[in-house]
Coordinates of C-alpha atoms and ligand atoms in Angstrom, one line a residue:
M30 CA 0.0 0.0 0.0
N31 CA 1.1 3.5 -0.7
L32 CA 0.7 5.3 2.6
Q33 CA 1.0 8.8 1.0
Q34 CA -1.7 8.1 -1.7
A35 CA -4.0 6.6 0.9
S36 CA -3.8 9.7 3.1
S37 CA -4.6 12.1 0.3
T38 CA -7.8 10.4 -0.5
N39 CA -8.9 11.3 3.1
Q40 CA -10.8 8.0 3.4
P41 CA -11.8 6.4 6.7
I42 CA -9.6 3.6 8.1
S43 CA -9.8 0.8 5.5
D44 CA -9.1 -2.9 5.8
E45 CA -6.1 -2.2 3.7
L46 CA -4.7 0.2 6.2
R47 CA -5.4 -2.2 9.1
R48 CA -3.6 -4.9 7.2
W49 CA -0.6 -2.5 6.6
V50 CA -0.5 -1.7 10.4
T51 CA -0.6 -5.4 11.3
E52 CA 2.2 -6.2 8.8
Q53 CA 4.4 -3.4 10.0
L54 CA 4.0 -4.4 13.6
A55 CA 4.8 -8.0 12.7
A56 CA 7.9 -6.8 11.0
G57 CA 9.1 -5.3 14.2
H58 CA 8.3 -1.6 13.7
T59 CA 7.1 0.2 16.8
T60 CA 3.7 2.0 17.0
S61 CA 5.6 5.3 17.4
A62 CA 7.5 4.6 14.2
L63 CA 4.3 3.9 12.4
R64 CA 2.7 7.1 13.9
N65 CA 5.7 9.1 12.5
S66 CA 5.3 7.4 9.1
M67 CA 1.6 8.2 9.0
R68 CA 2.1 11.8 10.1
E69 CA 4.8 12.3 7.4
A70 CA 2.4 10.8 4.8
G71 CA -0.2 13.4 5.8
W72 CA -2.6 11.4 7.9
M73 CA -4.7 13.4 10.4
Q74 CA -4.1 12.7 14.1
D75 CA -7.6 11.2 14.7
A76 CA -7.1 8.8 11.8
I77 CA -3.7 7.8 13.2
D78 CA -5.3 7.2 16.6
A79 CA -8.1 5.2 15.0
A80 CA -5.6 3.0 13.2
L81 CA -3.1 2.5 16.0
G82 CA -5.1 3.3 19.2
A83 CA -4.4 6.1 21.6
E84 CA -0.7 6.6 22.6
A85 CA 0.3 4.0 25.0
P86 CA 1.5 5.3 28.4
A87 CA 5.3 5.7 28.5
P88 CA 7.0 2.6 29.9
A89 CA 8.8 2.9 33.2
Q90 CA 12.2 2.6 31.4
A91 CA 12.7 4.0 28.0
P92 CA 13.1 1.3 25.4
A93 CA 16.5 0.9 23.8
Q94 CA 15.4 2.3 20.5
A95 CA 13.7 5.4 21.8
P96 CA 14.5 8.5 19.7
V97 CA 16.7 11.0 21.5
V98 CA 14.9 13.8 19.6
P99 CA 11.6 13.9 17.8
R100 CA 11.9 13.9 14.1
S101 CA 10.6 17.5 13.8
A102 CA 13.5 18.7 15.9
M103 CA 16.2 16.9 13.9
P104 CA 18.7 18.7 11.6
G105 CA 17.8 18.5 8.0
P106 CA 16.9 20.4 4.9
A107 CA 13.4 21.9 4.4
L108 CA 12.0 19.7 1.7
D109 CA 8.3 20.5 1.9
G110 CA 7.0 21.1 -1.6
A111 CA 9.8 18.9 -3.1
P112 CA 12.1 21.8 -4.1
L113 CA 14.8 21.1 -6.7
Y114 CA 17.0 23.8 -5.2
L115 CA 17.5 25.1 -1.6
D116 CA 18.6 28.5 -0.5
A117 CA 21.7 28.0 1.6
G118 CA 22.3 31.7 2.1
D119 CA 25.1 32.4 -0.2
R120 CA 24.4 29.6 -2.7
Q121 CA 21.6 27.7 -4.3
V122 CA 22.1 24.0 -3.6
Q123 CA 20.6 21.2 -5.7
V124 CA 18.5 18.4 -4.2
L125 CA 19.6 15.3 -6.1
L126 CA 18.2 12.4 -4.0
T127 CA 16.1 12.0 -1.0
M128 CA 15.3 8.8 1.0
G129 CA 13.0 8.4 4.0
H130 CA 14.5 5.5 6.0
P131 CA 17.4 5.8 6.3
R132 CA 17.0 9.6 6.1
V133 CA 19.4 10.4 3.3
V134 CA 19.6 13.5 1.1
V135 CA 22.2 14.1 -1.6
F136 CA 23.1 17.7 -2.4
G137 CA 24.7 19.0 -5.6
D138 CA 26.7 22.2 -6.0
L139 CA 27.2 22.4 -2.2
L140 CA 30.8 23.7 -2.5
S141 CA 32.5 25.4 -5.5
Q142 CA 35.6 23.9 -7.0
E143 CA 37.7 26.7 -5.4
E144 CA 36.2 26.0 -2.0
C145 CA 37.1 22.3 -2.4
E146 CA 40.6 23.1 -3.4
G147 CA 40.9 25.6 -0.6
L148 CA 39.9 23.1 2.1
I149 CA 42.3 20.5 0.6
A150 CA 45.2 23.0 0.5
A151 CA 44.6 24.0 4.2
A152 CA 44.2 20.4 5.3
R153 CA 47.1 18.8 3.4
E154 CA 49.9 19.9 5.7
R155 CA 48.0 18.8 8.8
L156 CA 47.2 15.3 7.8
A157 CA 48.0 12.6 10.3
R158 CA 47.0 9.0 10.4
S159 CA 43.3 9.1 10.9
L160 CA 42.0 8.7 14.4
T161 CA 38.5 7.8 15.4
V162 CA 37.0 8.6 18.7
E163 CA 37.6 5.5 20.8
T164 CA 34.4 4.8 22.7
K165 CA 36.0 2.2 24.9
T166 CA 38.2 4.7 26.6
G167 CA 36.7 8.1 25.6
G168 CA 40.1 9.0 24.0
E169 CA 41.4 8.4 20.5
A170 CA 43.2 5.6 18.8
V171 CA 44.4 4.5 15.3
N172 CA 41.5 2.6 13.7
V173 CA 42.2 -0.3 11.4
D174 CA 38.7 0.1 9.9
R175 CA 39.6 3.4 8.4
T176 CA 42.7 3.5 6.2
S177 CA 42.5 7.2 5.2
D178 CA 44.5 10.1 6.6
G179 CA 42.7 12.9 8.3
M180 CA 42.6 16.1 10.3
F181 CA 40.1 18.3 12.0
F182 CA 39.6 22.1 11.5
T183 CA 38.4 23.9 14.6
R184 CA 35.0 25.5 14.2
G185 CA 35.3 28.9 12.5
E186 CA 39.0 28.7 12.2
S187 CA 39.3 30.5 8.9
P188 CA 37.1 32.7 6.7
L189 CA 36.7 29.7 4.3
V190 CA 35.7 27.3 7.1
Q191 CA 33.3 29.9 8.5
R192 CA 31.6 30.4 5.2
I193 CA 31.1 26.7 4.7
E194 CA 29.9 26.2 8.2
A195 CA 27.3 29.0 7.9
R196 CA 26.1 27.5 4.6
I197 CA 25.7 24.1 6.2
A198 CA 23.9 25.5 9.2
R199 CA 21.4 27.3 7.0
L200 CA 20.9 24.3 4.7
L201 CA 20.4 21.9 7.5
N202 CA 18.6 24.2 9.9
W203 CA 21.0 23.5 12.7
P204 CA 23.0 26.0 14.7
V205 CA 26.7 26.3 13.8
E206 CA 27.5 25.9 17.5
F207 CA 25.9 22.4 17.5
G208 CA 28.4 21.2 14.9
E209 CA 31.8 19.5 15.4
G210 CA 34.7 21.0 13.6
L211 CA 35.0 19.9 9.9
Q212 CA 37.0 16.8 9.5
V213 CA 39.0 16.2 6.2
L214 CA 40.0 12.7 5.1
R215 CA 42.2 11.7 2.2
Y216 CA 41.9 8.2 0.8
A217 CA 44.8 6.9 -1.3
P218 CA 44.3 4.0 -3.7
G219 CA 43.2 1.0 -1.7
A220 CA 42.0 3.0 1.3
Q221 CA 38.5 2.6 2.6
Y222 CA 36.3 3.2 5.6
R223 CA 34.5 0.0 6.6
P224 CA 30.8 0.2 7.3
H225 CA 30.0 1.7 10.7
Y226 CA 27.6 4.0 12.5
D227 CA 28.5 7.6 13.3
Y228 CA 26.5 7.8 16.5
F229 CA 28.3 6.9 19.8
D230 CA 27.3 3.4 21.0
P231 CA 25.5 3.9 24.4
A232 CA 26.7 0.4 25.5
E233 CA 30.4 1.5 25.3
P234 CA 32.0 2.7 28.5
G235 CA 33.7 5.7 27.0
T236 CA 30.5 7.1 25.5
A237 CA 29.3 9.0 28.6
T238 CA 32.5 11.1 28.5
I239 CA 32.1 11.8 24.8
L240 CA 28.5 12.9 25.2
R241 CA 29.5 15.6 27.7
R242 CA 30.8 17.8 24.8
G243 CA 27.5 18.2 23.1
G244 CA 25.3 15.1 23.4
Q245 CA 24.8 12.5 20.7
R246 CA 25.6 12.9 17.1
L247 CA 22.3 13.3 15.2
A248 CA 23.4 13.7 11.6
T249 CA 26.4 13.5 9.2
L250 CA 27.2 15.5 6.1
V251 CA 30.0 14.1 3.9
I252 CA 31.2 16.5 1.2
Y253 CA 33.4 15.3 -1.6
L254 CA 36.3 17.6 -2.2
Q255 CA 38.2 15.5 -4.8
E256 CA 36.8 12.7 -6.8
P257 CA 38.9 9.5 -7.3
A258 CA 39.2 8.1 -10.8
Q259 CA 37.4 5.0 -9.7
G260 CA 35.7 3.6 -6.6
G261 CA 35.2 5.5 -3.3
A262 CA 31.4 5.6 -3.2
T263 CA 29.7 6.2 0.2
T264 CA 27.7 3.1 0.7
F265 CA 24.6 2.3 2.8
P266 CA 24.6 -1.5 2.9
D267 CA 21.2 -1.9 4.6
V268 CA 19.4 -0.3 1.6
G269 CA 21.9 -0.9 -1.2
L270 CA 22.5 2.8 -1.8
E271 CA 25.8 4.0 -3.2
V272 CA 26.6 7.7 -3.6
A273 CA 29.2 8.5 -6.2
P274 CA 31.9 10.9 -4.8
R275 CA 31.4 13.8 -7.2
R276 CA 33.4 16.9 -6.3
G277 CA 31.2 19.6 -4.6
T278 CA 28.4 17.1 -3.9
G279 CA 27.4 16.2 -0.3
V280 CA 25.5 13.3 1.2
F281 CA 23.5 14.0 4.4
F282 CA 22.0 11.4 6.7
S283 CA 20.5 11.6 10.1
Y284 CA 19.7 9.2 12.9
D285 CA 17.1 10.1 15.6
R286 CA 18.4 7.4 18.0
P287 CA 21.8 5.7 18.5
D288 CA 20.5 2.4 17.1
P289 CA 20.8 0.3 13.9
A290 CA 17.1 0.6 13.5
T291 CA 18.0 4.0 11.8
R292 CA 19.5 1.9 8.9
T293 CA 22.4 4.4 8.8
L294 CA 25.1 1.8 8.5
H295 CA 27.5 3.4 6.0
G296 CA 31.0 3.1 4.7
G297 CA 33.5 4.4 2.2
A298 CA 34.1 1.9 -0.5
P299 CA 37.7 1.2 -1.4
V300 CA 39.3 3.8 -3.8
L301 CA 40.4 1.8 -6.8
A302 CA 42.3 4.6 -8.7
G303 CA 43.2 8.2 -7.9
E304 CA 42.7 10.0 -4.6
K305 CA 39.5 10.8 -2.8
W306 CA 39.2 13.7 -0.4
V307 CA 36.1 14.4 1.8
A308 CA 35.1 16.9 4.5
T309 CA 32.7 15.6 7.1
K310 CA 30.5 17.7 9.4
W311 CA 28.8 15.9 12.4
L312 CA 25.9 17.6 14.1
R313 CA 25.2 17.2 17.8
E314 CA 22.2 17.5 20.0
R315 CA 23.5 20.6 21.8
E316 CA 26.4 23.1 21.6
F317 CA 29.6 21.2 20.9
V318 CA 32.3 22.6 23.2
Ligands
PD2_10 O1 34.4 9.1 2.9 C1 33.3 8.5 3.0 O2 32.6 8.2 2.0 C2 32.8 8.2 4.4 C3 32.1 7.0 4.6 C4 31.7 6.7 5.8 C5 33.0 9.1 5.4 C6 32.5 8.7 6.7 N1 31.9 7.6 6.9 C7 32.7 9.5 7.8 O3 33.4 10.5 7.8 O4 32.0 9.2 8.9
ZN11 ZN1 30.8 7.6 8.9

Protein backbone atom coordinates (compact mmCIF):
# COMPACT_ATOMS: atom_id res chain seq x y z
CA MET A 1 0.00 0.00 0.00
CA ASN A 2 1.14 3.54 -0.71
CA LEU A 3 0.65 5.35 2.58
CA GLN A 4 0.99 8.78 0.98
CA GLN A 5 -1.67 8.15 -1.67
CA ALA A 6 -4.00 6.58 0.87
CA SER A 7 -3.83 9.65 3.12
CA SER A 8 -4.57 12.10 0.32
CA THR A 9 -7.84 10.35 -0.48
CA ASN A 10 -8.94 11.26 3.05
CA GLN A 11 -10.83 8.01 3.44
CA PRO A 12 -11.78 6.39 6.75
CA ILE A 13 -9.64 3.55 8.11
CA SER A 14 -9.79 0.85 5.49
CA ASP A 15 -9.11 -2.86 5.80
CA GLU A 16 -6.07 -2.21 3.68
CA LEU A 17 -4.69 0.24 6.24
CA ARG A 18 -5.42 -2.16 9.10
CA ARG A 19 -3.56 -4.85 7.19
CA TRP A 20 -0.63 -2.51 6.62
CA VAL A 21 -0.47 -1.70 10.36
CA THR A 22 -0.56 -5.39 11.26
CA GLU A 23 2.22 -6.20 8.79
CA GLN A 24 4.43 -3.35 9.99
CA LEU A 25 4.03 -4.37 13.64
CA ALA A 26 4.78 -7.99 12.71
CA ALA A 27 7.94 -6.78 10.96
CA GLY A 28 9.11 -5.30 14.25
CA HIS A 29 8.30 -1.59 13.68
CA THR A 30 7.11 0.21 16.80
CA THR A 31 3.74 1.99 16.95
CA SER A 32 5.57 5.28 17.44
CA ALA A 33 7.54 4.64 14.22
CA LEU A 34 4.26 3.90 12.43
CA ARG A 35 2.75 7.07 13.90
CA ASN A 36 5.68 9.09 12.49
CA SER A 37 5.34 7.44 9.07
CA MET A 38 1.63 8.17 8.98
CA ARG A 39 2.13 11.76 10.11
CA GLU A 40 4.76 12.27 7.43
CA ALA A 41 2.44 10.79 4.84
CA GLY A 42 -0.17 13.40 5.76
CA TRP A 43 -2.62 11.44 7.92
CA MET A 44 -4.66 13.41 10.44
CA GLN A 45 -4.14 12.70 14.14
CA ASP A 46 -7.60 11.20 14.69
CA ALA A 47 -7.08 8.80 11.76
CA ILE A 48 -3.72 7.78 13.22
CA ASP A 49 -5.31 7.20 16.62
CA ALA A 50 -8.10 5.18 15.01
CA ALA A 51 -5.60 2.98 13.20
CA LEU A 52 -3.13 2.55 16.05
CA GLY A 53 -5.10 3.28 19.17
CA ALA A 54 -4.36 6.15 21.57
CA GLU A 55 -0.72 6.64 22.55
CA ALA A 56 0.33 3.95 25.04
CA PRO A 57 1.53 5.27 28.41
CA ALA A 58 5.30 5.66 28.53
CA PRO A 59 7.04 2.58 29.90
CA ALA A 60 8.84 2.94 33.23
CA GLN A 61 12.16 2.58 31.44
CA ALA A 62 12.67 4.03 27.95
CA PRO A 63 13.06 1.26 25.36
CA ALA A 64 16.51 0.86 23.81
CA GLN A 65 15.36 2.29 20.48
CA ALA A 66 13.68 5.43 21.83
CA PRO A 67 14.48 8.49 19.72
CA VAL A 68 16.71 11.01 21.48
CA VAL A 69 14.88 13.77 19.60
CA PRO A 70 11.56 13.92 17.81
CA ARG A 71 11.92 13.95 14.05
CA SER A 72 10.56 17.49 13.78
CA ALA A 73 13.49 18.66 15.94
CA MET A 74 16.16 16.90 13.88
CA PRO A 75 18.68 18.66 11.64
CA GLY A 76 17.79 18.47 7.96
CA PRO A 77 16.86 20.44 4.88
CA ALA A 78 13.37 21.91 4.41
CA LEU A 79 11.98 19.69 1.68
CA ASP A 80 8.27 20.53 1.91
CA GLY A 81 6.99 21.09 -1.58
CA ALA A 82 9.75 18.94 -3.08
CA PRO A 83 12.08 21.79 -4.13
CA LEU A 84 14.82 21.13 -6.70
CA TYR A 85 17.03 23.84 -5.19
CA LEU A 86 17.51 25.07 -1.65
CA ASP A 87 18.64 28.50 -0.52
CA ALA A 88 21.75 27.98 1.57
CA GLY A 89 22.30 31.70 2.13
CA ASP A 90 25.14 32.44 -0.25
CA ARG A 91 24.43 29.62 -2.68
CA GLN A 92 21.61 27.66 -4.30
CA VAL A 93 22.14 23.97 -3.57
CA GLN A 94 20.65 21.20 -5.70
CA VAL A 95 18.54 18.41 -4.22
CA LEU A 96 19.62 15.28 -6.12
CA LEU A 97 18.20 12.42 -4.04
CA THR A 98 16.06 11.97 -0.97
CA MET A 99 15.28 8.82 0.99
CA GLY A 100 13.04 8.43 4.05
CA HIS A 101 14.46 5.46 5.95
CA PRO A 102 17.36 5.82 6.33
CA ARG A 103 16.97 9.57 6.12
CA VAL A 104 19.41 10.44 3.32
CA VAL A 105 19.61 13.53 1.12
CA VAL A 106 22.22 14.09 -1.60
CA PHE A 107 23.06 17.71 -2.44
CA GLY A 108 24.71 18.96 -5.62
CA ASP A 109 26.73 22.16 -5.95
CA LEU A 110 27.18 22.41 -2.22
CA LEU A 111 30.77 23.66 -2.53
CA SER A 112 32.48 25.36 -5.46
CA GLN A 113 35.61 23.91 -7.02
CA GLU A 114 37.65 26.73 -5.41
CA GLU A 115 36.22 25.96 -1.98
CA CYS A 116 37.06 22.25 -2.38
CA GLU A 117 40.60 23.13 -3.42
CA GLY A 118 40.92 25.65 -0.57
CA LEU A 119 39.95 23.07 2.06
CA ILE A 120 42.34 20.48 0.61
CA ALA A 121 45.23 22.97 0.54
CA ALA A 122 44.62 23.99 4.17
CA ALA A 123 44.22 20.37 5.34
CA ARG A 124 47.08 18.77 3.41
CA GLU A 125 49.87 19.90 5.69
CA ARG A 126 48.00 18.83 8.81
CA LEU A 127 47.16 15.30 7.81
CA ALA A 128 48.04 12.60 10.26
CA ARG A 129 47.02 8.97 10.36
CA SER A 130 43.27 9.12 10.94
CA LEU A 131 42.02 8.72 14.44
CA THR A 132 38.48 7.82 15.38
CA VAL A 133 36.97 8.61 18.73
CA GLU A 134 37.56 5.50 20.80
CA THR A 135 34.35 4.80 22.69
CA LYS A 136 35.97 2.15 24.86
CA THR A 137 38.15 4.74 26.57
CA GLY A 138 36.70 8.13 25.57
CA GLY A 139 40.08 8.96 24.00
CA GLU A 140 41.35 8.45 20.46
CA ALA A 141 43.18 5.58 18.78
CA VAL A 142 44.37 4.53 15.33
CA ASN A 143 41.52 2.58 13.75
CA VAL A 144 42.20 -0.29 11.36
CA ASP A 145 38.72 0.08 9.85
CA ARG A 146 39.62 3.43 8.40
CA THR A 147 42.67 3.50 6.17
CA SER A 148 42.49 7.15 5.18
CA ASP A 149 44.49 10.08 6.59
CA GLY A 150 42.66 12.87 8.33
CA MET A 151 42.60 16.09 10.33
CA PHE A 152 40.06 18.34 12.04
CA PHE A 153 39.61 22.06 11.54
CA THR A 154 38.38 23.88 14.61
CA ARG A 155 35.00 25.51 14.16
CA GLY A 156 35.27 28.90 12.47
CA GLU A 157 39.04 28.72 12.25
CA SER A 158 39.33 30.55 8.89
CA PRO A 159 37.05 32.67 6.68
CA LEU A 160 36.67 29.70 4.30
CA VAL A 161 35.70 27.30 7.10
CA GLN A 162 33.32 29.91 8.54
CA ARG A 163 31.60 30.44 5.19
CA ILE A 164 31.11 26.72 4.65
CA GLU A 165 29.86 26.18 8.21
CA ALA A 166 27.35 29.02 7.88
CA ARG A 167 26.08 27.50 4.62
CA ILE A 168 25.70 24.06 6.20
CA ALA A 169 23.89 25.53 9.22
CA ARG A 170 21.42 27.35 6.97
CA LEU A 171 20.91 24.33 4.69
CA LEU A 172 20.37 21.86 7.53
CA ASN A 173 18.56 24.21 9.91
CA TRP A 174 20.96 23.50 12.73
CA PRO A 175 23.04 26.04 14.69
CA VAL A 176 26.73 26.34 13.76
CA GLU A 177 27.53 25.91 17.47
CA PHE A 178 25.95 22.43 17.52
CA GLY A 179 28.40 21.18 14.88
CA GLU A 180 31.78 19.53 15.40
CA GLY A 181 34.74 21.02 13.55
CA LEU A 182 35.00 19.93 9.91
CA GLN A 183 37.01 16.77 9.46
CA VAL A 184 38.98 16.23 6.24
CA LEU A 185 39.96 12.73 5.08
CA ARG A 186 42.23 11.69 2.22
CA TYR A 187 41.90 8.18 0.79
CA ALA A 188 44.84 6.89 -1.29
CA PRO A 189 44.29 3.99 -3.73
CA GLY A 190 43.16 0.95 -1.70
CA ALA A 191 42.02 3.03 1.27
CA GLN A 192 38.49 2.61 2.57
CA TYR A 193 36.26 3.21 5.57
CA ARG A 194 34.50 0.01 6.56
CA PRO A 195 30.76 0.19 7.31
CA HIS A 196 30.00 1.74 10.68
CA TYR A 197 27.55 4.00 12.48
CA ASP A 198 28.50 7.57 13.27
CA TYR A 199 26.54 7.82 16.55
CA PHE A 200 28.27 6.87 19.76
CA ASP A 201 27.31 3.44 21.01
CA PRO A 202 25.49 3.87 24.37
CA ALA A 203 26.75 0.45 25.45
CA GLU A 204 30.41 1.48 25.27
CA PRO A 205 31.98 2.66 28.54
CA GLY A 206 33.67 5.74 27.00
CA THR A 207 30.48 7.13 25.49
CA ALA A 208 29.33 9.00 28.61
CA THR A 209 32.54 11.07 28.50
CA ILE A 210 32.13 11.84 24.79
CA LEU A 211 28.50 12.92 25.22
CA ARG A 212 29.51 15.63 27.71
CA ARG A 213 30.83 17.76 24.83
CA GLY A 214 27.48 18.24 23.08
CA GLY A 215 25.35 15.13 23.41
CA GLN A 216 24.81 12.53 20.73
CA ARG A 217 25.58 12.93 17.06
CA LEU A 218 22.29 13.27 15.19
CA ALA A 219 23.44 13.69 11.60
CA THR A 220 26.38 13.52 9.22
CA LEU A 221 27.21 15.50 6.09
CA VAL A 222 30.01 14.06 3.94
CA ILE A 223 31.16 16.48 1.22
CA TYR A 224 33.35 15.26 -1.63
CA LEU A 225 36.32 17.59 -2.19
CA GLN A 226 38.17 15.55 -4.78
CA GLU A 227 36.84 12.65 -6.79
CA PRO A 228 38.93 9.53 -7.31
CA ALA A 229 39.24 8.11 -10.84
CA GLN A 230 37.41 4.95 -9.72
CA GLY A 231 35.72 3.62 -6.60
CA GLY A 232 35.23 5.46 -3.31
CA ALA A 233 31.42 5.63 -3.19
CA THR A 234 29.72 6.21 0.16
CA THR A 235 27.66 3.07 0.69
CA PHE A 236 24.56 2.31 2.78
CA PRO A 237 24.59 -1.51 2.85
CA ASP A 238 21.19 -1.88 4.58
CA VAL A 239 19.42 -0.33 1.61
CA GLY A 240 21.88 -0.94 -1.25
CA LEU A 241 22.51 2.77 -1.82
CA GLU A 242 25.84 3.99 -3.21
CA VAL A 243 26.57 7.70 -3.57
CA ALA A 244 29.20 8.55 -6.18
CA PRO A 245 31.90 10.86 -4.79
CA ARG A 246 31.41 13.80 -7.20
CA ARG A 247 33.38 16.92 -6.29
CA GLY A 248 31.21 19.59 -4.61
CA THR A 249 28.41 17.10 -3.86
CA GLY A 250 27.40 16.16 -0.32
CA VAL A 251 25.53 13.26 1.25
CA PHE A 252 23.52 14.04 4.38
CA PHE A 253 22.02 11.39 6.66
CA SER A 254 20.45 11.63 10.10
CA TYR A 255 19.72 9.22 12.94
CA ASP A 256 17.14 10.09 15.59
CA ARG A 257 18.42 7.42 17.96
CA PRO A 258 21.77 5.69 18.47
CA ASP A 259 20.48 2.44 17.06
CA PRO A 260 20.85 0.26 13.93
CA ALA A 261 17.07 0.63 13.46
CA THR A 262 17.98 3.97 11.82
CA ARG A 263 19.53 1.93 8.95
CA THR A 264 22.41 4.40 8.83
CA LEU A 265 25.15 1.79 8.55
CA HIS A 266 27.45 3.35 5.97
CA GLY A 267 30.98 3.06 4.66
CA GLY A 268 33.49 4.44 2.21
CA ALA A 269 34.10 1.86 -0.54
CA PRO A 270 37.74 1.22 -1.45
CA VAL A 271 39.29 3.78 -3.76
CA LEU A 272 40.36 1.84 -6.84
CA ALA A 273 42.29 4.57 -8.65
CA GLY A 274 43.20 8.15 -7.87
CA GLU A 275 42.71 9.98 -4.56
CA LYS A 276 39.46 10.77 -2.78
CA TRP A 277 39.16 13.68 -0.36
CA VAL A 278 36.10 14.40 1.77
CA ALA A 279 35.06 16.87 4.47
CA THR A 280 32.69 15.55 7.14
CA LYS A 281 30.49 17.65 9.41
CA TRP A 282 28.79 15.93 12.36
CA LEU A 283 25.86 17.60 14.06
CA ARG A 284 25.24 17.15 17.78
CA GLU A 285 22.18 17.50 20.01
CA ARG A 286 23.54 20.56 21.78
CA GLU A 287 26.37 23.06 21.57
CA PHE A 288 29.63 21.24 20.87
CA VAL A 289 32.32 22.64 23.15
O1 LIG B 1 34.36 9.10 2.90
C1 LIG B 1 33.29 8.50 3.01
O2 LIG B 1 32.64 8.16 2.01
C2 LIG B 1 32.80 8.20 4.36
C3 LIG B 1 32.12 7.01 4.57
C4 LIG B 1 31.69 6.73 5.83
C5 LIG B 1 33.00 9.05 5.42
C6 LIG B 1 32.51 8.69 6.66
N1 LIG B 1 31.86 7.56 6.87
C7 LIG B 1 32.65 9.54 7.85
O3 LIG B 1 33.39 10.55 7.76
O4 LIG B 1 32.04 9.23 8.90
ZN1 LIG C 1 30.84 7.62 8.90
